Amino acid sequence: MDQLTWLERATDAMLLPTVVFQNVQAIDESVAILSTVISRLEGLRIRLLRERGGVDRSVLSAGLGLSRGEAAQVEKAVDRLAALPALQAAVESGEVSMSKVRMVAETVTKPRSEAAVRDEARLTALASSLSPAQLGRELERWGRTVDDEAGVATDEALRARRSLDSRKKYTGMTEFIGQLDPESADIVNTALDARTKADWQNEPASEHHLRTSTQRRVDALVGICTDALNGVGSSDASPKIRPHVSVVVDLATLRDATGSAVTERGTFITAEAARRMCCDAGISRILTNAVSQIVDVGREERTFSHALRKVLVLRDGGCRMSGCNAPPSWTQGHHIKHWINGGLTNHANGCLLCSRHHHACHEGGWTITGDPNGELVFTNPTGQRLSSWPSGISIRMAAAA
Ligand SMILES: [Zn+2]
Ligand SMILES: [Zn+2]
C-alpha cells in the first residue's frame, strides 16, 4: 500500500504545472518513458485482477470506467496470461508492450492454449523483438502451424470466431463491431466493392468529391440491405411494396417539417427525415395528433403502388436527378408536393430518386419544380438549376389521372 501512495504522489508531482519540457526531444523522451511505465502498470493490473480470481467484463466496465471493448480486452489478457508467466514478467519489466501482449492474447484461443504454453519462450521472444506489424504476421503463421498439428483446419477455426454486433452510441451513431473469417470477408468486400463501383459510375461526375470512400462503403451496404428487403435481384427490377421501418410522427410535425419523430426501433429522426421516409411505401407510418392519438396508419393510396412504380420506371428510367444514372432498383418514389401538404400520388406529382438524391431533396435543401412528365428543374441550395427530362417513354395524360 505504501508503494501505491508513493506512486500516486509521484504522479501528482509529475503533473504539476511547474514541470515543463524544454524542447521536442525532451517531450519525445518523456512520452517514451511514460508509455513504458503505463504499459508496465497495465501488466501489474492484469496480474492483480488474476490474483483476485478473475473478473467479469461488466464489473470492469462499471468499476474502472472502461468501454465494453477495452473491458473485453482486459478480461482476455487476465485469462490468457495466467498460463504464460514469462510473457507476464516481460510486460511487467517493460520488455514487451501491453499492445503486443493483447495481440498474443487475441491469437492464443482456447484450443491453442496448450501449444502456447509449450511455445511460450518463442512467443515472448517474438513479442519483445518484433514490431507490431511483424509480430502480427508471425502470430498468424504460428496459429496456422498449431492448428495444423492439432488437425484443425485454420479456416474452420477462424470461421468459428466470426461475429457481428451493433450498439447505439451516446453520439447517436450506431457502431458495428465484428470480425469475419477470410472467406466471408472476401464475399462481403467483393459485394461492397461492386456496389461502390457501380455507385461511382452512376453518379454525376460533379458529385464524386462529395463522399469519402468509407461513406461510400456505408451507402453500398445500406443499398445492398435495402435491395434484400425489397426482394430485388430475382426476376423483377422494381421493388416489392413492403414496409421495412415504422415511423411514429405527429401530424403537424409531418405537415410543417418542424420538430422530430421516432422510429419503431426508438431512433429519433428529424421532421424532414420523417417526411422523406413517409414519401414512399417502404415505410409504414403511424400518424398521431397533438395528444398522441393515432389518426392514420399507412394508407395505401398515399404510397406508390406497384403499377404506378412501373409507370415511373418506364418514364424516368432510374433516378430522375440530372446526371444521375442510378438504376430503378436503387430508387424510391418521391412526391414532388408531399402528400401531407395535399400532393397527389400519381405520375404527375411523382418521380424516382435514388436514396442519396432523395436525401438531397428532403434534408439536403434541394427543391424540385416543373412537370415530371416533361421538364423537371432541380435547384440546389446555392441556387444552381439543373434541368431533367424523362429518359424513358414520355407520358401525356391528364395530370389528375
Ligand atoms: Zn420524397
Ligand atoms: Zn440519384
XYZ file of C-alpha atoms and ligand atoms in Angstrom:
403
model
C 0.000 0.000 0.000
C 2.917 2.288 0.787
C 4.188 1.945 -2.749
C 0.788 2.888 -4.164
C 0.697 6.024 -2.040
C 4.181 6.831 -3.247
C 3.141 6.173 -6.870
C 0.174 8.498 -6.569
C 2.345 11.234 -5.060
C 4.954 10.802 -7.772
C 2.179 11.085 -10.401
C 0.873 14.245 -8.714
C 4.382 15.687 -8.783
C 4.805 14.854 -12.479
C 1.562 16.618 -13.297
C 2.399 19.862 -11.530
C 2.205 22.827 -13.908
C 5.736 23.720 -12.847
C 7.045 20.595 -14.615
C 7.844 21.886 -18.081
C 9.525 20.199 -21.001
C 12.087 22.371 -22.713
C 12.035 21.025 -26.272
C 10.631 18.403 -28.622
C 13.429 15.953 -27.849
C 12.708 16.157 -24.121
C 8.990 15.654 -24.812
C 9.671 12.626 -27.052
C 11.867 11.037 -24.399
C 9.263 11.687 -21.715
C 6.474 10.248 -23.869
C 8.553 7.089 -24.458
C 9.240 6.645 -20.736
C 5.599 7.318 -19.827
C 4.412 4.782 -22.422
C 6.639 2.115 -20.925
C 5.537 2.952 -17.382
C 1.845 2.893 -18.363
C 2.303 -0.470 -20.104
C 4.167 -1.967 -17.105
C 1.475 -0.787 -14.720
C -1.171 -2.261 -17.004
C 0.719 -5.552 -16.730
C 0.568 -5.227 -12.960
C -3.166 -4.544 -13.118
C -3.627 -7.744 -15.141
C -1.724 -9.758 -12.543
C -3.667 -8.288 -9.618
C -7.006 -8.930 -11.298
C -5.976 -12.540 -11.840
C -4.818 -12.911 -8.221
C -8.261 -11.845 -7.035
C -9.662 -14.756 -9.045
C -10.504 -13.192 -12.387
C -13.027 -10.536 -13.192
C -16.147 -10.080 -15.228
C -16.129 -7.544 -18.053
C -19.277 -5.828 -16.807
C -17.586 -5.294 -13.423
C -14.519 -3.912 -15.224
C -16.672 -1.657 -17.297
C -18.672 -0.287 -14.368
C -15.880 -0.231 -11.791
C -12.975 1.039 -13.857
C -14.834 3.148 -16.402
C -13.584 1.035 -19.315
C -15.541 0.819 -22.562
C -17.039 -2.547 -23.417
C -14.262 -3.250 -25.937
C -11.476 -2.291 -23.519
C -13.043 -4.377 -20.743
C -13.212 -7.395 -23.069
C -9.504 -6.988 -23.895
C -8.523 -6.788 -20.224
C -10.659 -9.822 -19.422
C -8.978 -11.781 -22.217
C -5.479 -10.765 -21.119
C -6.237 -11.734 -17.493
C -7.401 -15.138 -18.694
C -4.645 -15.880 -21.242
C -1.637 -14.603 -19.289
C -2.473 -16.997 -16.430
C -0.660 -19.779 -18.287
C 2.118 -17.558 -19.691
C 4.222 -16.356 -16.740
C 7.241 -15.423 -18.881
C 5.122 -13.107 -21.002
C 3.562 -11.686 -17.831
C 7.049 -10.990 -16.481
C 8.116 -9.428 -19.792
C 5.271 -6.907 -19.755
C 5.900 -6.035 -16.126
C 9.600 -5.443 -16.806
C 8.776 -3.217 -19.767
C 10.392 -5.583 -22.265
C 7.112 -6.220 -24.103
C 4.409 -3.590 -24.535
C 0.842 -4.213 -23.433
C -0.323 -3.715 -27.051
C 1.752 -6.687 -28.166
C 0.512 -8.728 -25.206
C -3.044 -8.025 -26.381
C -2.080 -9.343 -29.841
C -0.750 -12.560 -28.314
C -3.856 -12.893 -26.101
C -6.042 -12.491 -29.194
C -4.132 -15.259 -31.021
C -3.974 -17.731 -28.151
C -7.515 -19.074 -28.381
C -8.655 -21.818 -26.012
C -7.813 -24.712 -28.412
C -4.323 -23.242 -28.907
C -3.581 -22.704 -25.220
C -1.554 -25.903 -24.695
C 0.668 -25.123 -27.668
C 1.106 -21.580 -26.354
C 2.409 -22.915 -23.034
C 4.873 -25.126 -24.946
C 5.969 -22.256 -27.211
C 5.882 -19.516 -24.591
C 9.599 -18.719 -24.724
C 9.407 -18.261 -28.506
C 6.249 -16.166 -28.404
C 7.762 -13.942 -25.717
C 10.969 -13.510 -27.720
C 8.980 -12.620 -30.854
C 6.886 -10.093 -28.928
C 9.963 -8.483 -27.452
C 11.988 -8.198 -30.675
C 9.454 -7.548 -33.469
C 7.381 -4.537 -34.455
C 3.606 -4.959 -34.038
C 3.193 -5.483 -37.810
C 5.921 -8.157 -37.932
C 4.560 -9.759 -34.769
C 1.092 -9.942 -36.358
C 2.478 -11.900 -39.323
C 4.450 -14.262 -37.068
C 1.445 -14.864 -34.828
C -0.702 -15.720 -37.825
C 1.940 -18.196 -39.010
C 2.262 -19.705 -35.522
C -1.543 -20.089 -35.254
C -1.764 -21.907 -38.584
C 1.057 -24.300 -37.641
C -0.551 -25.094 -34.299
C -3.946 -25.711 -35.924
C -2.284 -27.998 -38.480
C -0.630 -30.019 -35.738
C -3.946 -30.345 -33.950
C -5.608 -31.466 -37.171
C -7.867 -28.418 -37.111
C -8.300 -26.505 -40.314
C -7.360 -22.895 -39.521
C -10.135 -21.655 -41.781
C -12.696 -23.569 -39.755
C -11.180 -22.363 -36.510
C -11.321 -18.805 -37.800
C -14.882 -19.270 -39.025
C -15.921 -20.359 -35.549
C -14.779 -16.952 -34.277
C -16.884 -14.879 -36.674
C -19.091 -12.287 -35.003
C -21.102 -9.184 -35.724
C -22.752 -6.935 -33.202
C -24.098 -3.426 -33.182
C -24.781 -0.965 -30.429
C -26.101 2.516 -30.253
C -23.538 5.016 -29.025
C -24.145 8.118 -26.936
C -23.244 10.202 -30.011
C -26.396 8.997 -31.796
C -24.406 6.832 -34.189
C -24.577 3.046 -34.163
C -21.305 1.200 -34.017
C -20.922 -2.153 -35.753
C -18.295 -4.341 -34.172
C -17.305 -7.628 -35.639
C -14.790 -9.810 -37.339
C -15.122 -12.013 -40.375
C -13.226 -15.110 -41.407
C -11.237 -14.731 -44.661
C -13.802 -16.323 -46.961
C -16.748 -14.367 -45.531
C -14.710 -11.161 -45.651
C -13.931 -11.782 -49.320
C -17.612 -12.211 -50.157
C -18.666 -9.085 -48.264
C -15.820 -6.990 -49.659
C -16.445 -8.174 -53.211
C -20.126 -7.215 -52.934
C -19.295 -3.840 -51.369
C -16.627 -3.152 -53.993
C -19.016 -3.977 -56.835
C -21.797 -1.808 -55.403
C -19.396 1.058 -54.678
C -18.011 0.895 -58.199
C -21.489 0.890 -59.760
C -22.493 3.778 -57.494
C -19.444 5.777 -58.617
C -20.211 5.105 -62.281
C -23.889 6.073 -61.887
C -23.181 9.272 -60.018
C -22.799 12.620 -61.798
C -19.041 13.315 -62.038
C -19.609 16.693 -60.381
C -20.585 14.842 -57.170
C -17.592 12.484 -56.987
C -15.888 14.647 -54.373
C -18.878 14.817 -52.020
C -18.393 11.471 -50.256
C -15.367 9.783 -48.712
C -14.559 6.200 -49.618
C -15.708 4.988 -46.199
C -19.014 6.860 -46.543
C -19.422 5.192 -49.933
C -18.990 1.769 -48.349
C -21.755 2.513 -45.842
C -24.026 3.632 -48.683
C -23.145 0.437 -50.566
C -24.001 -1.714 -47.545
C -27.304 0.117 -46.992
C -28.106 -0.241 -50.700
C -27.462 -3.982 -50.643
C -29.593 -4.391 -47.494
C -32.393 -2.263 -48.990
C -32.344 -4.493 -52.072
C -32.615 -7.529 -49.831
C -35.636 -6.078 -48.013
C -37.217 -5.105 -51.317
C -36.697 -8.547 -52.754
C -34.661 -7.134 -55.628
C -32.367 -9.392 -57.561
C -34.571 -12.212 -58.695
C -36.734 -11.603 -61.738
C -38.266 -8.224 -61.032
C -36.297 -4.969 -61.196
C -38.870 -2.989 -59.268
C -39.001 -3.356 -55.511
C -41.960 -5.075 -53.944
C -44.030 -2.808 -51.764
C -43.340 -3.906 -48.235
C -42.997 -1.918 -45.017
C -39.488 -2.000 -43.557
C -39.376 0.570 -40.828
C -42.257 2.144 -38.956
C -42.113 5.781 -38.076
C -44.347 7.385 -35.483
C -44.858 11.024 -36.282
C -47.126 13.836 -35.192
C -49.367 15.122 -37.978
C -48.279 18.745 -37.511
C -44.620 17.711 -37.423
C -45.004 15.978 -40.760
C -47.042 18.801 -42.327
C -44.857 21.701 -41.139
C -41.484 19.902 -41.279
C -40.554 21.082 -37.797
C -39.769 19.047 -34.698
C -38.811 15.397 -34.579
C -40.244 11.905 -34.905
C -39.230 8.470 -33.714
C -38.894 5.134 -35.488
C -40.276 1.915 -34.005
C -36.709 0.990 -33.091
C -36.572 4.074 -30.876
C -34.331 6.162 -33.101
C -35.035 9.901 -33.122
C -35.153 11.488 -36.563
C -35.785 14.999 -37.837
C -39.151 16.055 -39.246
C -37.664 16.274 -42.735
C -36.270 12.736 -42.423
C -39.771 11.595 -41.410
C -41.201 13.371 -44.477
C -38.703 11.526 -46.664
C -39.398 8.174 -45.007
C -43.159 8.657 -45.401
C -42.687 9.764 -49.020
C -42.576 6.220 -50.402
C -44.055 2.893 -49.467
C -41.012 1.270 -47.938
C -42.069 2.714 -44.613
C -45.234 2.143 -42.651
C -46.184 5.274 -40.850
C -48.227 5.886 -37.749
C -49.568 9.415 -37.548
C -50.578 10.863 -34.226
C -52.315 14.093 -33.297
C -51.194 16.596 -30.674
C -52.311 14.321 -27.822
C -50.610 11.253 -29.334
C -53.808 9.600 -30.527
C -53.267 7.539 -33.653
C -55.070 9.179 -36.551
C -53.697 7.290 -39.550
C -51.767 4.110 -40.130
C -50.128 3.885 -43.550
C -52.953 4.486 -46.027
C -52.347 2.740 -49.314
C -53.357 5.497 -51.715
C -50.512 7.693 -50.456
C -47.897 5.144 -51.402
C -46.556 4.366 -54.840
C -48.375 1.240 -55.969
C -46.618 -1.459 -57.931
C -48.430 -0.369 -61.087
C -47.585 3.321 -60.627
C -43.986 2.454 -59.903
C -43.804 0.540 -63.168
C -45.011 3.645 -64.994
C -42.381 5.783 -63.269
C -39.675 3.228 -64.047
C -40.655 3.292 -67.715
C -40.715 7.094 -67.771
C -37.714 8.036 -65.557
C -35.530 5.003 -66.320
C -33.959 5.310 -62.836
C -33.070 8.240 -60.596
C -34.527 11.391 -62.086
C -31.827 13.749 -60.744
C -29.994 15.373 -63.604
C -26.829 13.413 -64.403
C -27.562 10.505 -62.046
C -27.688 7.041 -63.613
C -28.804 5.045 -60.578
C -30.925 2.130 -61.888
C -34.640 1.704 -60.978
C -33.890 -0.875 -58.286
C -31.905 1.752 -56.368
C -34.725 4.279 -56.371
C -37.631 5.325 -54.188
C -40.774 7.159 -55.218
C -40.789 10.861 -54.340
C -43.826 13.148 -54.065
C -42.810 16.484 -55.599
C -45.509 18.069 -53.463
C -45.682 15.974 -50.278
C -48.990 14.141 -49.764
C -49.277 15.606 -46.275
C -49.432 19.016 -47.971
C -52.066 17.862 -50.441
C -49.853 16.397 -53.156
C -51.386 13.526 -55.126
C -49.789 10.127 -55.529
C -49.684 9.928 -59.309
C -47.228 10.199 -62.175
C -47.765 13.965 -62.453
C -46.556 14.517 -58.870
C -44.153 11.622 -58.534
C -40.657 10.833 -59.697
C -37.975 8.305 -58.884
C -34.936 9.309 -56.844
C -32.007 7.225 -55.643
C -31.554 7.138 -51.884
C -28.842 9.791 -51.925
C -30.795 12.227 -54.081
C -33.945 11.532 -52.078
C -31.948 12.684 -49.048
C -30.770 15.715 -51.044
C -34.337 16.706 -51.949
C -35.600 16.408 -48.366
C -32.856 17.139 -45.845
C -30.304 18.482 -48.339
C -32.179 21.637 -49.292
C -32.666 20.857 -52.998
C -36.036 21.799 -54.471
C -37.900 20.349 -57.449
C -40.221 22.318 -59.689
C -41.817 21.657 -63.061
C -43.610 18.727 -64.636
C -42.152 15.255 -64.130
C -43.697 14.170 -67.446
C -41.717 16.926 -69.117
C -39.045 19.244 -67.759
C -38.213 18.967 -64.058
C -35.907 21.568 -62.563
C -33.688 20.623 -59.600
C -32.392 23.664 -57.717
C -29.543 23.125 -55.261
C -29.161 25.109 -52.008
C -26.866 27.626 -53.708
C -29.486 28.378 -56.372
C -27.931 26.420 -59.237
C -30.609 24.942 -61.511
C -30.358 21.589 -63.286
C -32.859 20.501 -65.884
C -34.053 16.921 -66.196
C -36.187 15.248 -68.884
C -37.695 11.739 -68.866
C -35.140 9.311 -70.237
C -37.722 6.602 -70.902
C -41.110 6.786 -72.598
C -42.987 10.066 -72.430
C -46.348 10.176 -70.739
C -49.003 12.549 -71.944
C -52.013 12.005 -69.812
C -54.255 14.161 -67.704
C -52.335 15.236 -64.633
C -55.159 14.103 -62.410
C -55.024 10.508 -63.645
Zn -39.537 12.286 -51.118
Zn -29.631 9.804 -57.957
